[in-house]
Amino acid sequence: MSQEQFFLLTLLFMNVLALFAMGWDKWKAVHQRWRIPEKSLLLLGLLGGALGLLAGSRIFRHKTQKMLFKIGIPILLILNGIEIYFLFF
């Protein structure tokens, strides 16, 4: 497996993980259970899962009113794009 393939699989994994984390946190919020810290969700985005966070926030209607996520997710998407650009181009 090449380095590029490994990176793409890692990105895929991080995005799926971030999507599921948003769904799980939403379920926990509805059922008034222990929640995933916002810093942990944003860390997943920083590590490559920003698209998964965005999809999760839209699909589950979760964290859509939080300013930290309104601003943070687009910034993380840009950072993820820069990572991909410098790796492949």
PDB file of N, CA and C in Angstrom:
ATOM      1  N   MET A   1       0.849  -1.172   0.000  1.00  0.00           N
ATOM      2  CA  MET A   1       0.000   0.000   0.000  1.00  0.00           C
ATOM      3  C   MET A   1       0.896   1.237   0.000  1.00  0.00           C
ATOM      4  N   SER A   2       0.581   2.153  -0.900  1.00  0.00           N
ATOM      5  CA  SER A   2       1.391   3.371  -0.995  1.00  0.00           C
ATOM      6  C   SER A   2       1.008   4.346   0.120  1.00  0.00           C
ATOM      7  N   GLN A   3       1.847   5.335   0.291  1.00  0.00           N
ATOM      8  CA  GLN A   3       1.608   6.358   1.308  1.00  0.00           C
ATOM      9  C   GLN A   3       0.328   7.133   1.001  1.00  0.00           C
ATOM     10  N   GLU A   4       0.070   7.392  -0.278  1.00  0.00           N
ATOM     11  CA  GLU A   4      -1.136   8.127  -0.666  1.00  0.00           C
ATOM     12  C   GLU A   4      -2.391   7.314  -0.367  1.00  0.00           C
ATOM     13  N   GLN A   5      -2.346   6.012  -0.651  1.00  0.00           N
ATOM     14  CA  GLN A   5      -3.489   5.149  -0.362  1.00  0.00           C
ATOM     15  C   GLN A   5      -3.752   5.080   1.139  1.00  0.00           C
ATOM     16  N   PHE A   6      -2.684   4.969   1.913  1.00  0.00           N
ATOM     17  CA  PHE A   6      -2.826   4.940   3.365  1.00  0.00           C
ATOM     18  C   PHE A   6      -3.460   6.230   3.867  1.00  0.00           C
ATOM     19  N   PHE A   7      -3.026   7.363   3.339  1.00  0.00           N
ATOM     20  CA  PHE A   7      -3.565   8.654   3.742  1.00  0.00           C
ATOM     21  C   PHE A   7      -5.052   8.755   3.398  1.00  0.00           C
ATOM     22  N   LEU A   8      -5.434   8.310   2.202  1.00  0.00           N
ATOM     23  CA  LEU A   8      -6.836   8.364   1.797  1.00  0.00           C
ATOM     24  C   LEU A   8      -7.709   7.448   2.654  1.00  0.00           C
ATOM     25  N   LEU A   9      -7.203   6.271   2.990  1.00  0.00           N
ATOM     26  CA  LEU A   9      -7.953   5.372   3.882  1.00  0.00           C
ATOM     27  C   LEU A   9      -8.084   5.968   5.273  1.00  0.00           C
ATOM     28  N   THR A  10      -7.038   6.636   5.740  1.00  0.00           N
ATOM     29  CA  THR A  10      -7.094   7.291   7.038  1.00  0.00           C
ATOM     30  C   THR A  10      -8.126   8.424   7.022  1.00  0.00           C
ATOM     31  N   LEU A  11      -8.145   9.210   5.957  1.00  0.00           N
ATOM     32  CA  LEU A  11      -9.149  10.272   5.827  1.00  0.00           C
ATOM     33  C   LEU A  11     -10.560   9.700   5.818  1.00  0.00           C
ATOM     34  N   LEU A  12     -10.757   8.633   5.078  1.00  0.00           N
ATOM     35  CA  LEU A  12     -12.067   7.994   5.027  1.00  0.00           C
ATOM     36  C   LEU A  12     -12.481   7.533   6.416  1.00  0.00           C
ATOM     37  N   PHE A  13     -11.570   6.868   7.117  1.00  0.00           N
ATOM     38  CA  PHE A  13     -11.851   6.385   8.464  1.00  0.00           C
ATOM     39  C   PHE A  13     -12.189   7.540   9.406  1.00  0.00           C
ATOM     40  N   MET A  14     -11.406   8.615   9.359  1.00  0.00           N
ATOM     41  CA  MET A  14     -11.648   9.753  10.258  1.00  0.00           C
ATOM     42  C   MET A  14     -12.999  10.408   9.977  1.00  0.00           C
ATOM     43  N   ASN A  15     -13.380  10.492   8.707  1.00  0.00           N
ATOM     44  CA  ASN A  15     -14.657  11.099   8.364  1.00  0.00           C
ATOM     45  C   ASN A  15     -15.836  10.234   8.798  1.00  0.00           C
ATOM     46  N   VAL A  16     -15.716   8.924   8.622  1.00  0.00           N
ATOM     47  CA  VAL A  16     -16.768   8.021   9.086  1.00  0.00           C
ATOM     48  C   VAL A  16     -16.863   8.078  10.605  1.00  0.00           C
ATOM     49  N   LEU A  17     -15.719   8.090  11.276  1.00  0.00           N
ATOM     50  CA  LEU A  17     -15.696   8.181  12.736  1.00  0.00           C
ATOM     51  C   LEU A  17     -16.332   9.483  13.209  1.00  0.00           C
ATOM     52  N   ALA A  18     -16.017  10.594  12.562  1.00  0.00           N
ATOM     53  CA  ALA A  18     -16.590  11.882  12.942  1.00  0.00           C
ATOM     54  C   ALA A  18     -18.098  11.902  12.718  1.00  0.00           C
ATOM     55  N   LEU A  19     -18.554  11.328  11.622  1.00  0.00           N
ATOM     56  CA  LEU A  19     -19.982  11.254  11.347  1.00  0.00           C
ATOM     57  C   LEU A  19     -20.692  10.467  12.444  1.00  0.00           C
ATOM     58  N   PHE A  20     -20.167   9.297  12.782  1.00  0.00           N
ATOM     59  CA  PHE A  20     -20.773   8.486  13.832  1.00  0.00           C
ATOM     60  C   PHE A  20     -20.689   9.166  15.198  1.00  0.00           C
ATOM     61  N   ALA A  21     -19.611   9.878  15.458  1.00  0.00           N
ATOM     62  CA  ALA A  21     -19.467  10.586  16.732  1.00  0.00           C
ATOM     63  C   ALA A  21     -20.544  11.666  16.870  1.00  0.00           C
ATOM     64  N   MET A  22     -20.828  12.372  15.779  1.00  0.00           N
ATOM     65  CA  MET A  22     -21.888  13.389  15.822  1.00  0.00           C
ATOM     66  C   MET A  22     -23.246  12.729  16.078  1.00  0.00           C
ATOM     67  N   GLY A  23     -23.497  11.613  15.431  1.00  0.00           N
ATOM     68  CA  GLY A  23     -24.759  10.904  15.649  1.00  0.00           C
ATOM     69  C   GLY A  23     -24.883  10.367  17.059  1.00  0.00           C
ATOM     70  N   TRP A  24     -23.782   9.822  17.570  1.00  0.00           N
ATOM     71  CA  TRP A  24     -23.792   9.280  18.922  1.00  0.00           C
ATOM     72  C   TRP A  24     -23.989  10.394  19.946  1.00  0.00           C
ATOM     73  N   ASP A  25     -23.324  11.528  19.739  1.00  0.00           N
ATOM     74  CA  ASP A  25     -23.471  12.656  20.655  1.00  0.00           C
ATOM     75  C   ASP A  25     -24.894  13.194  20.617  1.00  0.00           C
ATOM     76  N   LYS A  26     -25.508  13.232  19.453  1.00  0.00           N
ATOM     77  CA  LYS A  26     -26.893  13.682  19.345  1.00  0.00           C
ATOM     78  C   LYS A  26     -27.818  12.727  20.104  1.00  0.00           C
ATOM     79  N   TRP A  27     -27.602  11.428  19.957  1.00  0.00           N
ATOM     80  CA  TRP A  27     -28.409  10.445  20.673  1.00  0.00           C
ATOM     81  C   TRP A  27     -28.253  10.640  22.181  1.00  0.00           C
ATOM     82  N   LYS A  28     -27.001  10.843  22.601  1.00  0.00           N
ATOM     83  CA  LYS A  28     -26.745  11.069  24.029  1.00  0.00           C
ATOM     84  C   LYS A  28     -27.437  12.346  24.518  1.00  0.00           C
ATOM     85  N   ALA A  29     -27.452  13.381  23.702  1.00  0.00           N
ATOM     86  CA  ALA A  29     -28.098  14.643  24.085  1.00  0.00           C
ATOM     87  C   ALA A  29     -29.599  14.455  24.252  1.00  0.00           C
ATOM     88  N   VAL A  30     -30.207  13.749  23.324  1.00  0.00           N
ATOM     89  CA  VAL A  30     -31.651  13.515  23.386  1.00  0.00           C
ATOM     90  C   VAL A  30     -32.019  12.700  24.618  1.00  0.00           C
ATOM     91  N   HIS A  31     -31.184  11.744  24.970  1.00  0.00           N
ATOM     92  CA  HIS A  31     -31.458  10.860  26.107  1.00  0.00           C
ATOM     93  C   HIS A  31     -30.826  11.341  27.412  1.00  0.00           C
ATOM     94  N   GLN A  32     -30.323  12.555  27.401  1.00  0.00           N
ATOM     95  CA  GLN A  32     -29.729  13.192  28.589  1.00  0.00           C
ATOM     96  C   GLN A  32     -28.669  12.306  29.247  1.00  0.00           C
ATOM     97  N   ARG A  33     -27.744  11.870  28.447  1.00  0.00           N
ATOM     98  CA  ARG A  33     -26.631  11.051  28.917  1.00  0.00           C
ATOM     99  C   ARG A  33     -25.329  11.822  28.803  1.00  0.00           C
ATOM    100  N   TRP A  34     -24.237  11.176  29.227  1.00  0.00           N
ATOM    101  CA  TRP A  34     -22.902  11.750  29.124  1.00  0.00           C
ATOM    102  C   TRP A  34     -22.636  12.092  27.667  1.00  0.00           C
ATOM    103  N   ARG A  35     -22.010  13.242  27.440  1.00  0.00           N
ATOM    104  CA  ARG A  35     -21.796  13.753  26.084  1.00  0.00           C
ATOM    105  C   ARG A  35     -20.331  13.687  25.694  1.00  0.00           C
ATOM    106  N   ILE A  36     -20.092  13.692  24.401  1.00  0.00           N
ATOM    107  CA  ILE A  36     -18.731  13.766  23.873  1.00  0.00           C
ATOM    108  C   ILE A  36     -18.297  15.228  23.962  1.00  0.00           C
ATOM    109  N   PRO A  37     -17.147  15.515  24.555  1.00  0.00           N
ATOM    110  CA  PRO A  37     -16.697  16.909  24.642  1.00  0.00           C
ATOM    111  C   PRO A  37     -16.541  17.544  23.259  1.00  0.00           C
ATOM    112  N   GLU A  38     -16.895  18.815  23.164  1.00  0.00           N
ATOM    113  CA  GLU A  38     -16.787  19.530  21.887  1.00  0.00           C
ATOM    114  C   GLU A  38     -15.357  19.530  21.367  1.00  0.00           C
ATOM    115  N   LYS A  39     -14.392  19.622  22.267  1.00  0.00           N
ATOM    116  CA  LYS A  39     -12.989  19.596  21.851  1.00  0.00           C
ATOM    117  C   LYS A  39     -12.639  18.284  21.155  1.00  0.00           C
ATOM    118  N   SER A  40     -13.217  17.194  21.616  1.00  0.00           N
ATOM    119  CA  SER A  40     -12.953  15.896  20.991  1.00  0.00           C
ATOM    120  C   SER A  40     -13.534  15.833  19.585  1.00  0.00           C
ATOM    121  N   LEU A  41     -14.747  16.369  19.419  1.00  0.00           N
ATOM    122  CA  LEU A  41     -15.358  16.403  18.093  1.00  0.00           C
ATOM    123  C   LEU A  41     -14.517  17.252  17.140  1.00  0.00           C
ATOM    124  N   LEU A  42     -14.079  18.405  17.612  1.00  0.00           N
ATOM    125  CA  LEU A  42     -13.266  19.279  16.767  1.00  0.00           C
ATOM    126  C   LEU A  42     -11.900  18.666  16.466  1.00  0.00           C
ATOM    127  N   LEU A  43     -11.364  17.908  17.403  1.00  0.00           N
ATOM    128  CA  LEU A  43     -10.089  17.221  17.161  1.00  0.00           C
ATOM    129  C   LEU A  43     -10.236  16.204  16.031  1.00  0.00           C
ATOM    130  N   LEU A  44     -11.363  15.503  16.012  1.00  0.00           N
ATOM    131  CA  LEU A  44     -11.610  14.579  14.899  1.00  0.00           C
ATOM    132  C   LEU A  44     -11.596  15.327  13.571  1.00  0.00           C
ATOM    133  N   GLY A  45     -12.180  16.516  13.568  1.00  0.00           N
ATOM    134  CA  GLY A  45     -12.166  17.331  12.352  1.00  0.00           C
ATOM    135  C   GLY A  45     -10.770  17.772  11.976  1.00  0.00           C
ATOM    136  N   LEU A  46      -9.984  18.143  12.953  1.00  0.00           N
ATOM    137  CA  LEU A  46      -8.617  18.575  12.690  1.00  0.00           C
ATOM    138  C   LEU A  46      -7.766  17.437  12.134  1.00  0.00           C
ATOM    139  N   LEU A  47      -8.047  16.227  12.582  1.00  0.00           N
ATOM    140  CA  LEU A  47      -7.285  15.057  12.148  1.00  0.00           C
ATOM    141  C   LEU A  47      -7.779  14.490  10.819  1.00  0.00           C
ATOM    142  N   GLY A  48      -8.623  15.247  10.138  1.00  0.00           N
ATOM    143  CA  GLY A  48      -9.050  14.824   8.802  1.00  0.00           C
ATOM    144  C   GLY A  48     -10.525  14.549   8.661  1.00  0.00           C
ATOM    145  N   GLY A  49     -11.285  14.646   9.728  1.00  0.00           N
ATOM    146  CA  GLY A  49     -12.701  14.295   9.674  1.00  0.00           C
ATOM    147  C   GLY A  49     -13.656  15.463   9.582  1.00  0.00           C
ATOM    148  N   ALA A  50     -13.218  16.576   9.040  1.00  0.00           N
ATOM    149  CA  ALA A  50     -14.075  17.769   8.981  1.00  0.00           C
ATOM    150  C   ALA A  50     -15.308  17.546   8.115  1.00  0.00           C
ATOM    151  N   LEU A  51     -15.159  16.848   7.020  1.00  0.00           N
ATOM    152  CA  LEU A  51     -16.308  16.584   6.152  1.00  0.00           C
ATOM    153  C   LEU A  51     -17.322  15.694   6.875  1.00  0.00           C
ATOM    154  N   GLY A  52     -16.853  14.743   7.642  1.00  0.00           N
ATOM    155  CA  GLY A  52     -17.731  13.900   8.452  1.00  0.00           C
ATOM    156  C   GLY A  52     -18.469  14.700   9.508  1.00  0.00           C
ATOM    157  N   LEU A  53     -17.777  15.667  10.122  1.00  0.00           N
ATOM    158  CA  LEU A  53     -18.443  16.548  11.094  1.00  0.00           C
ATOM    159  C   LEU A  53     -19.530  17.366  10.424  1.00  0.00           C
ATOM    160  N   LEU A  54     -19.224  17.916   9.264  1.00  0.00           N
ATOM    161  CA  LEU A  54     -20.211  18.716   8.541  1.00  0.00           C
ATOM    162  C   LEU A  54     -21.422  17.864   8.166  1.00  0.00           C
ATOM    163  N   ALA A  55     -21.167  16.689   7.634  1.00  0.00           N
ATOM    164  CA  ALA A  55     -22.270  15.796   7.264  1.00  0.00           C
ATOM    165  C   ALA A  55     -23.086  15.403   8.497  1.00  0.00           C
ATOM    166  N   GLY A  56     -22.402  15.089   9.591  1.00  0.00           N
ATOM    167  CA  GLY A  56     -23.087  14.712  10.820  1.00  0.00           C
ATOM    168  C   GLY A  56     -23.936  15.833  11.385  1.00  0.00           C
ATOM    169  N   SER A  57     -23.427  17.049  11.309  1.00  0.00           N
ATOM    170  CA  SER A  57     -24.208  18.170  11.841  1.00  0.00           C
ATOM    171  C   SER A  57     -25.456  18.401  11.004  1.00  0.00           C
ATOM    172  N   ARG A  58     -25.366  18.162   9.703  1.00  0.00           N
ATOM    173  CA  ARG A  58     -26.530  18.346   8.823  1.00  0.00           C
ATOM    174  C   ARG A  58     -27.510  17.174   8.945  1.00  0.00           C
ATOM    175  N   ILE A  59     -26.991  15.957   8.908  1.00  0.00           N
ATOM    176  CA  ILE A  59     -27.854  14.773   8.960  1.00  0.00           C
ATOM    177  C   ILE A  59     -28.599  14.690  10.288  1.00  0.00           C
ATOM    178  N   PHE A  60     -27.875  14.897  11.383  1.00  0.00           N
ATOM    179  CA  PHE A  60     -28.465  14.732  12.703  1.00  0.00           C
ATOM    180  C   PHE A  60     -28.980  16.044  13.302  1.00  0.00           C
ATOM    181  N   ARG A  61     -28.818  17.144  12.550  1.00  0.00           N
ATOM    182  CA  ARG A  61     -29.202  18.476  13.034  1.00  0.00           C
ATOM    183  C   ARG A  61     -28.619  18.709  14.429  1.00  0.00           C
ATOM    184  N   HIS A  62     -27.320  18.553  14.486  1.00  0.00           N
ATOM    185  CA  HIS A  62     -26.621  18.618  15.768  1.00  0.00           C
ATOM    186  C   HIS A  62     -25.517  19.669  15.712  1.00  0.00           C
ATOM    187  N   LYS A  63     -25.463  20.485  16.731  1.00  0.00           N
ATOM    188  CA  LYS A  63     -24.445  21.537  16.868  1.00  0.00           C
ATOM    189  C   LYS A  63     -24.562  22.595  15.763  1.00  0.00           C
ATOM    190  N   THR A  64     -25.721  22.739  15.178  1.00  0.00           N
ATOM    191  CA  THR A  64     -25.879  23.677  14.066  1.00  0.00           C
ATOM    192  C   THR A  64     -25.979  25.125  14.532  1.00  0.00           C
ATOM    193  N   GLN A  65     -26.348  25.351  15.777  1.00  0.00           N
ATOM    194  CA  GLN A  65     -26.474  26.715  16.291  1.00  0.00           C
ATOM    195  C   GLN A  65     -25.249  27.175  17.070  1.00  0.00           C
ATOM    196  N   LYS A  66     -24.333  26.268  17.353  1.00  0.00           N
ATOM    197  CA  LYS A  66     -23.129  26.623  18.113  1.00  0.00           C
ATOM    198  C   LYS A  66     -22.162  27.391  17.220  1.00  0.00           C
ATOM    199  N   MET A  67     -21.794  28.592  17.632  1.00  0.00           N
ATOM    200  CA  MET A  67     -20.895  29.429  16.839  1.00  0.00           C
ATOM    201  C   MET A  67     -19.547  28.752  16.637  1.00  0.00           C
ATOM    202  N   LEU A  68     -19.074  28.033  17.652  1.00  0.00           N
ATOM    203  CA  LEU A  68     -17.796  27.333  17.542  1.00  0.00           C
ATOM    204  C   LEU A  68     -17.821  26.353  16.367  1.00  0.00           C
ATOM    205  N   PHE A  69     -18.942  25.703  16.147  1.00  0.00           N
ATOM    206  CA  PHE A  69     -19.051  24.740  15.055  1.00  0.00           C
ATOM    207  C   PHE A  69     -19.418  25.423  13.743  1.00  0.00           C
ATOM    208  N   LYS A  70     -20.188  26.506  13.798  1.00  0.00           N
ATOM    209  CA  LYS A  70     -20.512  27.255  12.575  1.00  0.00           C
ATOM    210  C   LYS A  70     -19.252  27.803  11.914  1.00  0.00           C
ATOM    211  N   ILE A  71     -18.309  28.227  12.725  1.00  0.00           N
ATOM    212  CA  ILE A  71     -17.053  28.785  12.220  1.00  0.00           C
ATOM    213  C   ILE A  71     -15.971  27.710  12.135  1.00  0.00           C
ATOM    214  N   GLY A  72     -15.934  26.835  13.137  1.00  0.00           N
ATOM    215  CA  GLY A  72     -14.864  25.858  13.237  1.00  0.00           C
ATOM    216  C   GLY A  72     -14.846  24.812  12.141  1.00  0.00           C
ATOM    217  N   ILE A  73     -16.023  24.281  11.781  1.00  0.00           N
ATOM    218  CA  ILE A  73     -16.057  23.226  10.768  1.00  0.00           C
ATOM    219  C   ILE A  73     -15.577  23.745   9.407  1.00  0.00           C
ATOM    220  N   PRO A  74     -16.035  24.910   8.935  1.00  0.00           N
ATOM    221  CA  PRO A  74     -15.482  25.407   7.663  1.00  0.00           C
ATOM    222  C   PRO A  74     -13.972  25.641   7.704  1.00  0.00           C
ATOM    223  N   ILE A  75     -13.472  26.131   8.825  1.00  0.00           N
ATOM    224  CA  ILE A  75     -12.018  26.324   8.956  1.00  0.00           C
ATOM    225  C   ILE A  75     -11.306  24.972   8.887  1.00  0.00           C
ATOM    226  N   LEU A  76     -11.857  23.980   9.562  1.00  0.00           N
ATOM    227  CA  LEU A  76     -11.255  22.655   9.530  1.00  0.00           C
ATOM    228  C   LEU A  76     -11.318  22.048   8.134  1.00  0.00           C
ATOM    229  N   LEU A  77     -12.393  22.305   7.401  1.00  0.00           N
ATOM    230  CA  LEU A  77     -12.486  21.833   6.011  1.00  0.00           C
ATOM    231  C   LEU A  77     -11.371  22.440   5.159  1.00  0.00           C
ATOM    232  N   ILE A  78     -11.129  23.716   5.352  1.00  0.00           N
ATOM    233  CA  ILE A  78     -10.055  24.384   4.611  1.00  0.00           C
ATOM    234  C   ILE A  78      -8.704  23.767   4.980  1.00  0.00           C
ATOM    235  N   LEU A  79      -8.475  23.552   6.266  1.00  0.00           N
ATOM    236  CA  LEU A  79      -7.217  22.943   6.703  1.00  0.00           C
ATOM    237  C   LEU A  79      -7.056  21.538   6.129  1.00  0.00           C
ATOM    238  N   ASN A  80      -8.147  20.762   6.127  1.00  0.00           N
ATOM    239  CA  ASN A  80      -8.082  19.420   5.537  1.00  0.00           C
ATOM    240  C   ASN A  80      -7.766  19.505   4.050  1.00  0.00           C
ATOM    241  N   GLY A  81      -8.356  20.477   3.359  1.00  0.00           N
ATOM    242  CA  GLY A  81      -8.073  20.665   1.938  1.00  0.00           C
ATOM    243  C   GLY A  81      -6.624  21.021   1.684  1.00  0.00           C
ATOM    244  N   ILE A  82      -6.061  21.856   2.545  1.00  0.00           N
ATOM    245  CA  ILE A  82      -4.648  22.225   2.422  1.00  0.00           C
ATOM    246  C   ILE A  82      -3.764  20.997   2.627  1.00  0.00           C
ATOM    247  N   GLU A  83      -4.109  20.165   3.612  1.00  0.00           N
ATOM    248  CA  GLU A  83      -3.355  18.925   3.843  1.00  0.00           C
ATOM    249  C   GLU A  83      -3.354  18.057   2.590  1.00  0.00           C
ATOM    250  N   ILE A  84      -4.531  17.874   2.007  1.00  0.00           N
ATOM    251  CA  ILE A  84      -4.652  17.036   0.813  1.00  0.00           C
ATOM    252  C   ILE A  84      -3.868  17.651  -0.349  1.00  0.00           C
ATOM    253  N   TYR A  85      -3.983  18.943  -0.516  1.00  0.00           N
ATOM    254  CA  TYR A  85      -3.272  19.633  -1.617  1.00  0.00           C
ATOM    255  C   TYR A  85      -1.766  19.407  -1.505  1.00  0.00           C
ATOM    256  N   PHE A  86      -1.214  19.625  -0.320  1.00  0.00           N
ATOM    257  CA  PHE A  86       0.239  19.489  -0.179  1.00  0.00           C
ATOM    258  C   PHE A  86       0.712  18.045  -0.254  1.00  0.00           C
ATOM    259  N   LEU A  87      -0.159  17.101   0.039  1.00  0.00           N
ATOM    260  CA  LEU A  87       0.248  15.703  -0.075  1.00  0.00           C
ATOM    261  C   LEU A  87       0.233  15.230  -1.526  1.00  0.00           C
ATOM    262  N   PHE A  88      -0.743  15.664  -2.306  1.00  0.00           N
ATOM    263  CA  PHE A  88      -0.916  15.120  -3.638  1.00  0.00           C
ATOM    264  C   PHE A  88      -0.440  16.028  -4.767  1.00  0.00           C
ATOM    265  N   PHE A  89      -0.183  17.301  -4.522  1.00  0.00           N
ATOM    266  CA  PHE A  89       0.190  18.205  -5.621  1.00  0.00           C
ATOM    267  C   PHE A  89       1.499  18.883  -5.393  1.00  0.00           C
TER     268      PHE A  89
END
